[in-house]
mmCIF file of C-alpha atoms in Angstrom:
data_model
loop_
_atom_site.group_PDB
_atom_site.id
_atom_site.type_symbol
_atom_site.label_atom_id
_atom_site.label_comp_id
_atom_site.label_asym_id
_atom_site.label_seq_id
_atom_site.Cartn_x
_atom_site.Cartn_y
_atom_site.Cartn_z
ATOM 1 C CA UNK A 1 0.000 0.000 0.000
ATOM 2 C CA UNK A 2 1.619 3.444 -1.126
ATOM 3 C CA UNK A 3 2.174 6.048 1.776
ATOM 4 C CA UNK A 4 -0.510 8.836 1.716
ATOM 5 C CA UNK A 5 0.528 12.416 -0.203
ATOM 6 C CA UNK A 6 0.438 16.204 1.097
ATOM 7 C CA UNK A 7 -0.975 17.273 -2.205
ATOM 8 C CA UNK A 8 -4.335 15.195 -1.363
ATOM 9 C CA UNK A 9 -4.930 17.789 1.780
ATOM 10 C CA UNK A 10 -6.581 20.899 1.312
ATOM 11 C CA UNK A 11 -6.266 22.551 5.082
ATOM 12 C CA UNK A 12 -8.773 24.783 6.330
ATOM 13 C CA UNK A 13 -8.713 27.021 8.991
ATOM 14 C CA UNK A 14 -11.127 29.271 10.567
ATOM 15 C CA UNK A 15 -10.662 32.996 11.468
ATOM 16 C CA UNK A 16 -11.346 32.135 15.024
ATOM 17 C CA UNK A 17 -9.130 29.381 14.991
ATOM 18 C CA UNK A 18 -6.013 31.588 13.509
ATOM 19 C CA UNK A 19 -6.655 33.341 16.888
ATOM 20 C CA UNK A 20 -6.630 30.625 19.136
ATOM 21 C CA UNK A 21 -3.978 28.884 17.112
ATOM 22 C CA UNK A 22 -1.521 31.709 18.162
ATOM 23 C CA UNK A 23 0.827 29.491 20.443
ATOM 24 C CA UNK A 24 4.535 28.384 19.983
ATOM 25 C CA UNK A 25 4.672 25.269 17.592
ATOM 26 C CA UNK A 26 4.856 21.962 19.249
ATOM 27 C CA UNK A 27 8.901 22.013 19.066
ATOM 28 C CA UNK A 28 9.179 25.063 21.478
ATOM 29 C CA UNK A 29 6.378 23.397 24.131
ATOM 30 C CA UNK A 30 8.674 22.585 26.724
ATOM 31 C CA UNK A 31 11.758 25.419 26.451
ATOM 32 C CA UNK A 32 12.445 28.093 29.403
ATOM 33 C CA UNK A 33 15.611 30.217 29.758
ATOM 34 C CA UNK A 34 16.618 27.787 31.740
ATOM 35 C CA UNK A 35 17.061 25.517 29.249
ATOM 36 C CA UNK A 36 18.818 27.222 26.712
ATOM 37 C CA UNK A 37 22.081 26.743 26.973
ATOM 38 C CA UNK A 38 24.962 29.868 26.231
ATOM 39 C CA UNK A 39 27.824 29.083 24.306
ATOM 40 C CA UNK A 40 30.942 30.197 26.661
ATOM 41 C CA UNK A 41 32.751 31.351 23.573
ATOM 42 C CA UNK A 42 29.761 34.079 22.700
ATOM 43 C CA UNK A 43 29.039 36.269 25.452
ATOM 44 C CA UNK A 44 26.308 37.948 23.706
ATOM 45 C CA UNK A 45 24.263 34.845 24.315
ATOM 46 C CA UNK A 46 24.119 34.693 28.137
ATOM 47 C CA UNK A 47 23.672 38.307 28.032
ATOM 48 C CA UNK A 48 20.623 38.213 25.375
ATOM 49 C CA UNK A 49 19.572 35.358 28.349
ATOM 50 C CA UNK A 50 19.304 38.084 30.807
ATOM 51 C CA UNK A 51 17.988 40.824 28.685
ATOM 52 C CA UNK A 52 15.001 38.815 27.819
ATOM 53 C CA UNK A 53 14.624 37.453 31.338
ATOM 54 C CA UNK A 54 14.086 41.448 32.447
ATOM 55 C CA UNK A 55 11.954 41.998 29.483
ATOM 56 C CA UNK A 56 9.837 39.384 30.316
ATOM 57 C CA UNK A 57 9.653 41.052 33.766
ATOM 58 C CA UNK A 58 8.405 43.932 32.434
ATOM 59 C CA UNK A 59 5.810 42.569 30.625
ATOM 60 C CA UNK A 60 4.505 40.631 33.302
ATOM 61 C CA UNK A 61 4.236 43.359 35.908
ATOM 62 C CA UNK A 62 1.308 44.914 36.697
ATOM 63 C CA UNK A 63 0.026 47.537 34.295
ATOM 64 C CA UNK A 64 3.063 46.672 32.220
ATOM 65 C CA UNK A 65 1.541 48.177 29.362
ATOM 66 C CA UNK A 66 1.681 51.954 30.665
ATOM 67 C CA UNK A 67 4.938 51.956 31.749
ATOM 68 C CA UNK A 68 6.473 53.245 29.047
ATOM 69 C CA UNK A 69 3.914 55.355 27.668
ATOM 70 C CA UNK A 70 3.949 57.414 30.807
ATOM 71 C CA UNK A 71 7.859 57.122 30.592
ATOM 72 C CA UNK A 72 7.367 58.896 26.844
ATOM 73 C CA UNK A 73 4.941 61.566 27.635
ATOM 74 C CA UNK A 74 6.949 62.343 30.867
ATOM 75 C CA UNK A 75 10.461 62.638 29.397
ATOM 76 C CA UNK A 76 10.026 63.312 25.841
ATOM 77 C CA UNK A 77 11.160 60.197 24.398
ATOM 78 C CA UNK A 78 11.715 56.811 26.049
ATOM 79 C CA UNK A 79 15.103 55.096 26.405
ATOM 80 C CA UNK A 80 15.481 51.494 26.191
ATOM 81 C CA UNK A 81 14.183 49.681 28.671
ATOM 82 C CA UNK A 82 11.173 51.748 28.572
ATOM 83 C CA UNK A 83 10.743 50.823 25.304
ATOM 84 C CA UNK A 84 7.399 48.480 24.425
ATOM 85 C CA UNK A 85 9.790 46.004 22.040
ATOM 86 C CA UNK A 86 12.714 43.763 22.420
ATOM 87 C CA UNK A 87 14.271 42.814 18.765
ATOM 88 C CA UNK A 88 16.629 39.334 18.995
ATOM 89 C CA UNK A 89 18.934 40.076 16.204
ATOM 90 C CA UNK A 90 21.853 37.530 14.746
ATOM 91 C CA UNK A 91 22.087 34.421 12.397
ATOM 92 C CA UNK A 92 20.530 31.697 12.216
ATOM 93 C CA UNK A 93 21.249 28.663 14.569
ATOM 94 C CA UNK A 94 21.508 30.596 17.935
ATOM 95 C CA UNK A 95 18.401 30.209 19.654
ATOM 96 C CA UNK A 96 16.344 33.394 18.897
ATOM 97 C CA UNK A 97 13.398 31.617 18.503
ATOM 98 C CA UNK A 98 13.862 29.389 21.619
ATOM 99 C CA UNK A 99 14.533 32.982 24.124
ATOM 100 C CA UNK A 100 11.409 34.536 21.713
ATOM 101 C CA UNK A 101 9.061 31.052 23.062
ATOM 102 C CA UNK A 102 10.798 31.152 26.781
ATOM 103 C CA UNK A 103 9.854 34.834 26.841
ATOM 104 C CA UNK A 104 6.199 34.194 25.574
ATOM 105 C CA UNK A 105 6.366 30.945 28.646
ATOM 106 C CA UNK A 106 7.364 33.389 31.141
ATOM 107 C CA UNK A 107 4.672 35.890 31.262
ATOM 108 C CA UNK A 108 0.910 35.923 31.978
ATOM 109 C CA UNK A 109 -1.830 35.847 28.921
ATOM 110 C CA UNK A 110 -3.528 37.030 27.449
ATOM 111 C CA UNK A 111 -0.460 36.461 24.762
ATOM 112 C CA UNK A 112 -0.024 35.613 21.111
ATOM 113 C CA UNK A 113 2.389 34.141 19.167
ATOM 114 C CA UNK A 114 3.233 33.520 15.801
ATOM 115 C CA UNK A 115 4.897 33.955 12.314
ATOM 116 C CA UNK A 116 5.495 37.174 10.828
ATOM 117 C CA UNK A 117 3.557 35.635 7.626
ATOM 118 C CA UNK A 118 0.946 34.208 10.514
ATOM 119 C CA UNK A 119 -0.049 37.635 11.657
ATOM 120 C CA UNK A 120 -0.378 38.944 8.045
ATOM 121 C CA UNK A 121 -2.654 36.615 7.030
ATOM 122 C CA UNK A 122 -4.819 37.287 10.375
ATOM 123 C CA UNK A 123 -5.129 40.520 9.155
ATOM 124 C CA UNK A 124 -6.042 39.464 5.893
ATOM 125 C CA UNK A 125 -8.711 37.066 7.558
ATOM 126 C CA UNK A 126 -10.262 39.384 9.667
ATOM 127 C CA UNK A 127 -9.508 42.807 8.503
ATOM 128 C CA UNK A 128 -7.551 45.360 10.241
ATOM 129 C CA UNK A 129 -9.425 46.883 12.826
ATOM 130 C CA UNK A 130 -11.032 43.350 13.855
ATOM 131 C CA UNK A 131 -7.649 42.462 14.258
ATOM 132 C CA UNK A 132 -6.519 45.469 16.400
ATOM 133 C CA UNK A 133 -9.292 44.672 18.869
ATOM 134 C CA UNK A 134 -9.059 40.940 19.295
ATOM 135 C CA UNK A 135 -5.064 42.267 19.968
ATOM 136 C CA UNK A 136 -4.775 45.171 21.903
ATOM 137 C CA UNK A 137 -6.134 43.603 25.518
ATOM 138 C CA UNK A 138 -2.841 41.257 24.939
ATOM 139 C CA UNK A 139 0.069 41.940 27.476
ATOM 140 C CA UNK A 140 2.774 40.574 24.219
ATOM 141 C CA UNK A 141 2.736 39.693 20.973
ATOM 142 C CA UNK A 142 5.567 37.506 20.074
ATOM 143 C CA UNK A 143 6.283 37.384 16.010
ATOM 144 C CA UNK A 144 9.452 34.797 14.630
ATOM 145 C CA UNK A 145 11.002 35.091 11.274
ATOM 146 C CA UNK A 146 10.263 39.128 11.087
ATOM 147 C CA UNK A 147 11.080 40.240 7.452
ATOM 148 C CA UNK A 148 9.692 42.678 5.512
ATOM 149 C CA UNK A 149 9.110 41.507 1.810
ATOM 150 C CA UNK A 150 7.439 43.841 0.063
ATOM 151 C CA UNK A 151 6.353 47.164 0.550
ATOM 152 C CA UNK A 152 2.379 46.297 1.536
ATOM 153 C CA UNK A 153 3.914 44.446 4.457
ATOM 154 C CA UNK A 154 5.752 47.402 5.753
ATOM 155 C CA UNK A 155 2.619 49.377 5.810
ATOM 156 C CA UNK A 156 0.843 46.949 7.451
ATOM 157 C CA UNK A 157 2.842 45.729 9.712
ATOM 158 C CA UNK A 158 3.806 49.478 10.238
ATOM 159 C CA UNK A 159 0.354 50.726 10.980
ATOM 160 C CA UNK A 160 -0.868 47.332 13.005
ATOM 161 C CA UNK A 161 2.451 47.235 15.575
ATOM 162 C CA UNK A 162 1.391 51.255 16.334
ATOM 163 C CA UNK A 163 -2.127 50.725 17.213
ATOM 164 C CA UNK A 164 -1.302 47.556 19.812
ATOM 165 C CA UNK A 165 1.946 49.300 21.036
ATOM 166 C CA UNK A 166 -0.275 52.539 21.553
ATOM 167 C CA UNK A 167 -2.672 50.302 23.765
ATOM 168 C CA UNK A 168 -0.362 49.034 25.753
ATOM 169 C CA UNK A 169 0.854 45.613 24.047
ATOM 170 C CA UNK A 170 4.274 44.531 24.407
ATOM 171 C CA UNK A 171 5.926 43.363 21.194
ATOM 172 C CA UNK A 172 9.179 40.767 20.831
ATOM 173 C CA UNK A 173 10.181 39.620 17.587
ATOM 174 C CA UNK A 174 13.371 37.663 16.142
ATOM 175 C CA UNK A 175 14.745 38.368 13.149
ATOM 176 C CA UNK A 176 18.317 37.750 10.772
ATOM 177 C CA UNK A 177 18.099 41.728 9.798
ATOM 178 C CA UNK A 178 18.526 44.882 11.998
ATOM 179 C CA UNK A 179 14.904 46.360 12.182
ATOM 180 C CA UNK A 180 16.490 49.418 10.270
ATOM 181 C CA UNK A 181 17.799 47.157 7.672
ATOM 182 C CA UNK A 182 14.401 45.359 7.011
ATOM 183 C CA UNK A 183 13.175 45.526 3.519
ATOM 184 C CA UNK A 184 16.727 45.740 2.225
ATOM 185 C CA UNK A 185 17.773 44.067 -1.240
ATOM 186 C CA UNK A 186 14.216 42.960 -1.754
ATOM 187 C CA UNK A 187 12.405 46.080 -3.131
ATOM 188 C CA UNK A 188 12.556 49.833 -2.851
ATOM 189 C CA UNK A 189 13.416 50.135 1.010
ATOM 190 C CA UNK A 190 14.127 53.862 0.472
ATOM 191 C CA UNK A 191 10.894 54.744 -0.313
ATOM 192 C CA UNK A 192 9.070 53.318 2.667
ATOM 193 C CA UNK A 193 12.580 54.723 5.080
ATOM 194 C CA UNK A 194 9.978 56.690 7.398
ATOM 195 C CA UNK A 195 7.630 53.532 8.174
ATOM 196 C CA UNK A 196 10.747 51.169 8.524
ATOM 197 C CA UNK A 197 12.380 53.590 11.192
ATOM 198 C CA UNK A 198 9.638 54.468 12.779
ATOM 199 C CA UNK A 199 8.777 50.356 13.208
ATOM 200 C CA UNK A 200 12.488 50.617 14.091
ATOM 201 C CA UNK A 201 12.352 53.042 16.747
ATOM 202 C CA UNK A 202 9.632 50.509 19.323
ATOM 203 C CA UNK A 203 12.391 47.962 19.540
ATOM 204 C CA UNK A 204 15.147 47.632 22.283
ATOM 205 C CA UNK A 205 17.777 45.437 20.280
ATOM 206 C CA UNK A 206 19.786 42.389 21.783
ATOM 207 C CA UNK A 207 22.249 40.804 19.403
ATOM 208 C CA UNK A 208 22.848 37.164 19.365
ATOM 209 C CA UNK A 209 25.600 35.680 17.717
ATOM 210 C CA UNK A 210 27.348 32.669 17.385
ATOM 211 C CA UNK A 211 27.992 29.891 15.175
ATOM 212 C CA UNK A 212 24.714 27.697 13.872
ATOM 213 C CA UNK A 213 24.072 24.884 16.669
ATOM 214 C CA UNK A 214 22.353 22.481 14.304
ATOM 215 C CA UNK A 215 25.843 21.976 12.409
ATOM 216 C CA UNK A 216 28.224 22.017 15.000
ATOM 217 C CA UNK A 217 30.691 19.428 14.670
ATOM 218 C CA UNK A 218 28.487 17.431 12.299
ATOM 219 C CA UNK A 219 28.365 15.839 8.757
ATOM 220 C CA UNK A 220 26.948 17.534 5.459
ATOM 221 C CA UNK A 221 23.462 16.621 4.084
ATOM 222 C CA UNK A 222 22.444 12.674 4.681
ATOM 223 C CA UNK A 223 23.204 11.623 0.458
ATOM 224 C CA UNK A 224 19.559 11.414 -1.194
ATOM 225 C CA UNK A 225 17.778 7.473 -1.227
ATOM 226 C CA UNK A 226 17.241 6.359 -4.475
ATOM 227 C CA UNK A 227 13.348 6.661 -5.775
ATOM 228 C CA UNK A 228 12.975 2.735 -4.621
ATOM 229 C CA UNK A 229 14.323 3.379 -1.040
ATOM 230 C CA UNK A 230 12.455 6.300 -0.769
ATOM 231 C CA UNK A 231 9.185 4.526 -1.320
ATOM 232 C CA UNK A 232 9.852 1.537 0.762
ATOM 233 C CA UNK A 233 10.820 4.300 3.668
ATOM 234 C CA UNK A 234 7.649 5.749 2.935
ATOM 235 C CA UNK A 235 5.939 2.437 3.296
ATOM 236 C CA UNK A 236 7.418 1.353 6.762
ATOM 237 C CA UNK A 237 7.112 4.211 8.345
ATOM 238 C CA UNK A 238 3.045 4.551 9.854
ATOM 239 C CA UNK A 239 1.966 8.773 9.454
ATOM 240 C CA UNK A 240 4.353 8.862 6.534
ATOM 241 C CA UNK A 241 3.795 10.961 3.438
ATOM 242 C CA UNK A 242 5.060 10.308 -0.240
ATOM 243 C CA UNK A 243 4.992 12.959 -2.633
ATOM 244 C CA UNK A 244 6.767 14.156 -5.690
ATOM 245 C CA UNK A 245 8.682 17.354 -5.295
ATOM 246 C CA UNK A 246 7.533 18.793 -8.575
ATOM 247 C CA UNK A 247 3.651 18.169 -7.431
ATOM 248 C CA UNK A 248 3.982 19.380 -3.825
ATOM 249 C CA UNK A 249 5.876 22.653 -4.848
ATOM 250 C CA UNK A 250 2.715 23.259 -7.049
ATOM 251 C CA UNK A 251 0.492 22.423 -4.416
ATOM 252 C CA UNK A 252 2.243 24.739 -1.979
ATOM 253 C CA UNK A 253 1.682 27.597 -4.650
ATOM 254 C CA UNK A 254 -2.222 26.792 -4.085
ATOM 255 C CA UNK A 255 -1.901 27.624 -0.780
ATOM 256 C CA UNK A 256 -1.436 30.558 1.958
ATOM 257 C CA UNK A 257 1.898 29.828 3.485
ATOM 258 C CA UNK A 258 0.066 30.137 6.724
ATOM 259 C CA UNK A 259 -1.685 26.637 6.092
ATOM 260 C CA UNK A 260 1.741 24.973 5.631
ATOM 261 C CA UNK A 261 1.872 23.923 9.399
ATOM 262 C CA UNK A 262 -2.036 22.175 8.986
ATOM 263 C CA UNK A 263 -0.680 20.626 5.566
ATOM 264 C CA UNK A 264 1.760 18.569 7.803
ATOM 265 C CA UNK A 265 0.125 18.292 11.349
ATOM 266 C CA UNK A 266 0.163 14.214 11.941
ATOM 267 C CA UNK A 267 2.419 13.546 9.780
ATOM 268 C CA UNK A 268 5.220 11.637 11.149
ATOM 269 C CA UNK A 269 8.088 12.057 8.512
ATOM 270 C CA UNK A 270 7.661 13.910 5.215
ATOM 271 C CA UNK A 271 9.418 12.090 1.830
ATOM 272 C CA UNK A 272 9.983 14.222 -2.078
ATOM 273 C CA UNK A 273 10.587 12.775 -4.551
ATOM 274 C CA UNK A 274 13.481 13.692 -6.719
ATOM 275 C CA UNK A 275 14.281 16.837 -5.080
ATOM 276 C CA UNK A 276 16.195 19.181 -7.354
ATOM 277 C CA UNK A 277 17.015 23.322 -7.197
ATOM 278 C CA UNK A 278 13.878 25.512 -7.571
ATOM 279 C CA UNK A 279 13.184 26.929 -10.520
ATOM 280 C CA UNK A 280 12.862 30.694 -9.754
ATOM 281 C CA UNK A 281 12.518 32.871 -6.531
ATOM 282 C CA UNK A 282 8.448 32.080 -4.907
ATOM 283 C CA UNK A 283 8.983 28.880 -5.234
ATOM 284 C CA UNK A 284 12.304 29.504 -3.392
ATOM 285 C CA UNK A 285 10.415 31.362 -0.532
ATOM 286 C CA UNK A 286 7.050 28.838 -0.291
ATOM 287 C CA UNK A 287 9.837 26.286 0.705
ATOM 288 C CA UNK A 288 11.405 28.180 3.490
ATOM 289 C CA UNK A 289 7.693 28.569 4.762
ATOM 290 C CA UNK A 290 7.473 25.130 4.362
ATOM 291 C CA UNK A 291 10.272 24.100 5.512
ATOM 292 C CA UNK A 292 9.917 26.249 8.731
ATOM 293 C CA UNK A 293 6.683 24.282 9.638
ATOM 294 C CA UNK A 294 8.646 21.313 9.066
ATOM 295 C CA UNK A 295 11.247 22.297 11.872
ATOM 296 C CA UNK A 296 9.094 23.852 14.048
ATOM 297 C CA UNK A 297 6.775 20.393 14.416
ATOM 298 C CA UNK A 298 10.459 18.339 14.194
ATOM 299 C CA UNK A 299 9.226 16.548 11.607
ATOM 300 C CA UNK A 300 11.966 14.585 9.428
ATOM 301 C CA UNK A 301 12.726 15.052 6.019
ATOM 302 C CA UNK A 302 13.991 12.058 3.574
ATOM 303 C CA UNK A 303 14.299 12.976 -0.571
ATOM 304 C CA UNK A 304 15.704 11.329 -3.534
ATOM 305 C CA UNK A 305 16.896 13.403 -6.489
ATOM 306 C CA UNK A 306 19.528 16.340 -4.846
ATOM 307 C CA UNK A 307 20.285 16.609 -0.978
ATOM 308 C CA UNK A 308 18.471 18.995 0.701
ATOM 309 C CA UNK A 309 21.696 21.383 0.868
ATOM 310 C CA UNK A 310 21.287 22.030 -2.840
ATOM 311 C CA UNK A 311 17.785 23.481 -2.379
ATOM 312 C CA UNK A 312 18.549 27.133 -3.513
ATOM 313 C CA UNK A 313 21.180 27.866 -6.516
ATOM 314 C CA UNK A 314 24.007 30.203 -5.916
ATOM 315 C CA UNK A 315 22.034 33.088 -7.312
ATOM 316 C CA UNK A 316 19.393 32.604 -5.178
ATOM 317 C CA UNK A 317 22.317 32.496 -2.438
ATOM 318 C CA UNK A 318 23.888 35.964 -3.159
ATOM 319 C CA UNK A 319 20.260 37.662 -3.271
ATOM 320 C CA UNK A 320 18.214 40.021 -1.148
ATOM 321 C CA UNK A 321 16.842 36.267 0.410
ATOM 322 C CA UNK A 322 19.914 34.967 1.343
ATOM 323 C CA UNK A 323 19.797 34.920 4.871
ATOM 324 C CA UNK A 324 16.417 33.177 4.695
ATOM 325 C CA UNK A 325 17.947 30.352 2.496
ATOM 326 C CA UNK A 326 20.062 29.691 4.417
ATOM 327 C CA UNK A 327 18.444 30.071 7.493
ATOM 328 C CA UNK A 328 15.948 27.237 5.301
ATOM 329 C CA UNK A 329 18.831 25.366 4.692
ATOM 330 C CA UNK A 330 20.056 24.801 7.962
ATOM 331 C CA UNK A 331 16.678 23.556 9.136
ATOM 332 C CA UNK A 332 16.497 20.767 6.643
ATOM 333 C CA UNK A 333 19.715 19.912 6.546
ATOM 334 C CA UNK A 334 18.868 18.982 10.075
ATOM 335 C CA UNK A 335 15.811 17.499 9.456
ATOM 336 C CA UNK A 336 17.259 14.978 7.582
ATOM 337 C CA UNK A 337 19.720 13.760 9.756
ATOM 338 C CA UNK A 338 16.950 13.326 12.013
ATOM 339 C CA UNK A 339 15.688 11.100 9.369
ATOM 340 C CA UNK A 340 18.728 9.335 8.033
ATOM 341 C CA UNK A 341 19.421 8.649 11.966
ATOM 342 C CA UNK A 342 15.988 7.106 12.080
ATOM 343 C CA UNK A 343 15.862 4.647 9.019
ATOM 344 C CA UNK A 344 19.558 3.664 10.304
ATOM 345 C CA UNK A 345 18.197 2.742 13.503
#
């Protein structure tokens, strides 16, 4: 019996449900500060530790919210721990994401958290001001992967992050881009310069650097199965999925990005089917999407065709996207391991 395929699903999900859905993915469940671990060799690290330990403080204190809007109308402009953002800035691979979840852990709801593409598309479901209103009671909204990819974004995201921040809502995000850098190499930054500063200006910024964890000390990309192994993995393995990587790319296209992580929820290890380069630049980013809701449910990843690590083609590399390819890169690389380790056990 063949394995089941991803481009037979057609998620659904409600605008209520995006709401309630808000939570850190299923891989970030059980972190804390306590369990992220600082390299000794970065000192930025244990000190990012502390600076979102104090943030998280803030946010949980009683009338958080006002604190620094009475700190701005009483001294003319508010300095940095006053201010209603904290921005976790550095490559990928150092734990941003895992302080951004043990921050959202640490304080009292009501709280959201998701995707940068996540919170676009609530907007999209239920309209701006809807939006604003189901928000703005929140103590924090917590938003990974924060880019800025086309001009409509930056308005948005602009004009949305002003309205909760002006009502008292605490905002953390992580990011591979200096909030005054956002936008750049992927369309006219300069043109939008007085939305992307003043988005800029809410954020304290804590720099995290380091080398990527998920490659430390350990092999390339797992070489790809042939199409025969890949099927009889497939096969084994109950919750499996088997599609071709030409299909599922198209399917993805059919799809908001923010359905990705319902196109694979249950599934217990993901397999494509000659895997190759992709052909031009959104199908490029609908597989970092993907490939984020892969990592964030730690679900493996086994392909015949190319290894994973060949994904994105040197062009692709040297672009505005880079950081995000290889930010995607990293993750699957990773993944499968997880699954080469598997099917070798």
């Amino acid at each position: 019996m063949s394995a089941p395929r991803l481009v037979d699903r057609d998620p659904r999900i409600g605008a209520d449900e995006l709401v309630d859905a808000m939570v850190p993915p299923p891989m970030f469940d059980g972190v804390r500060f306590d369990t992220y671990v600082p390299s000794p060799d970065e000192p930025s690290q244990a000190a990012a530790v502390v600076a979102c330990q104090e943030f998280a403080k803030r946010v949980a204190a009683p009338m958080a919210g006002k604190s620094w809007l009475r700190s701005l109308f009483s001294s003319g402009e508010p300095v940095a721990h006053d201010l209603p953002g904290l921005y976790l800035d550095g490559g990928f691979g150092v734990g941003k994401t895992h302080l951004l979840a043990s921050i959202w852990h640490a304080v009292p709801g009501p709280k959201a958290y998701g995707t940068f593409v996540e919170l676009t598309h609530l907007v999209g479901a239920l309209g701006f001001h809807d939006t604003v209103a189901r928000l703005s009671g929140h103590r924090l909204l917590a938003i990974d992967e924060f880019e800025l990819d086309d001009p409509g974004d930056t308005m948005l995201v602009t004009r949305l992050l002003s309205e909760l921040t002006a009502a008292g809502v605490f905002v953390t995000a992580t990011s591979n881009t200096l909030p005054d850098k956002l936008g750049e190499g992927r369309f006219a930054a300069d043109s939008f310069l007085r939305e992307i500063q003043s988005l800029s200006a809410k954020f304290g910024v804590v720099r995290v650097d380091g080398p990527d964890y998920r490659h430390r000390g350990l092999p390339d990309a797992p070489d790809p199965m042939t199409d025969e192994e890949l099927a009889a993995s497939a096969a084994a393995l109950p919750g499996s999925t088997l599609d071709d990587f030409d299909e599922l790319c198209a399917h993805l296209a059919t799809l908001h990005p923010s359905r990705y992580g319902r196109l694979v929820d249950g599934v217990s290890s993901v397999h494509l089917r000659g895997v190759h380069a992709a052909p031009d630049q959104d199908v490029a980013l609908r597989l970092v999407a993907f490939g984020d809701r892969l990592y964030d449910r730690a679900v493996p990843v086994a392909v015949s065709g190319r290894p994973l690590s060949e994904l994105f083609t040197e062009e692709m590399l040297r672009g505005g996207y880079r950081k995000k390819y290889l930010r995607a890169v990293s993750r699957l690389v990773a993944l499968s391991r997880q699954s080469a380790n598997s099917v070798g056990s």
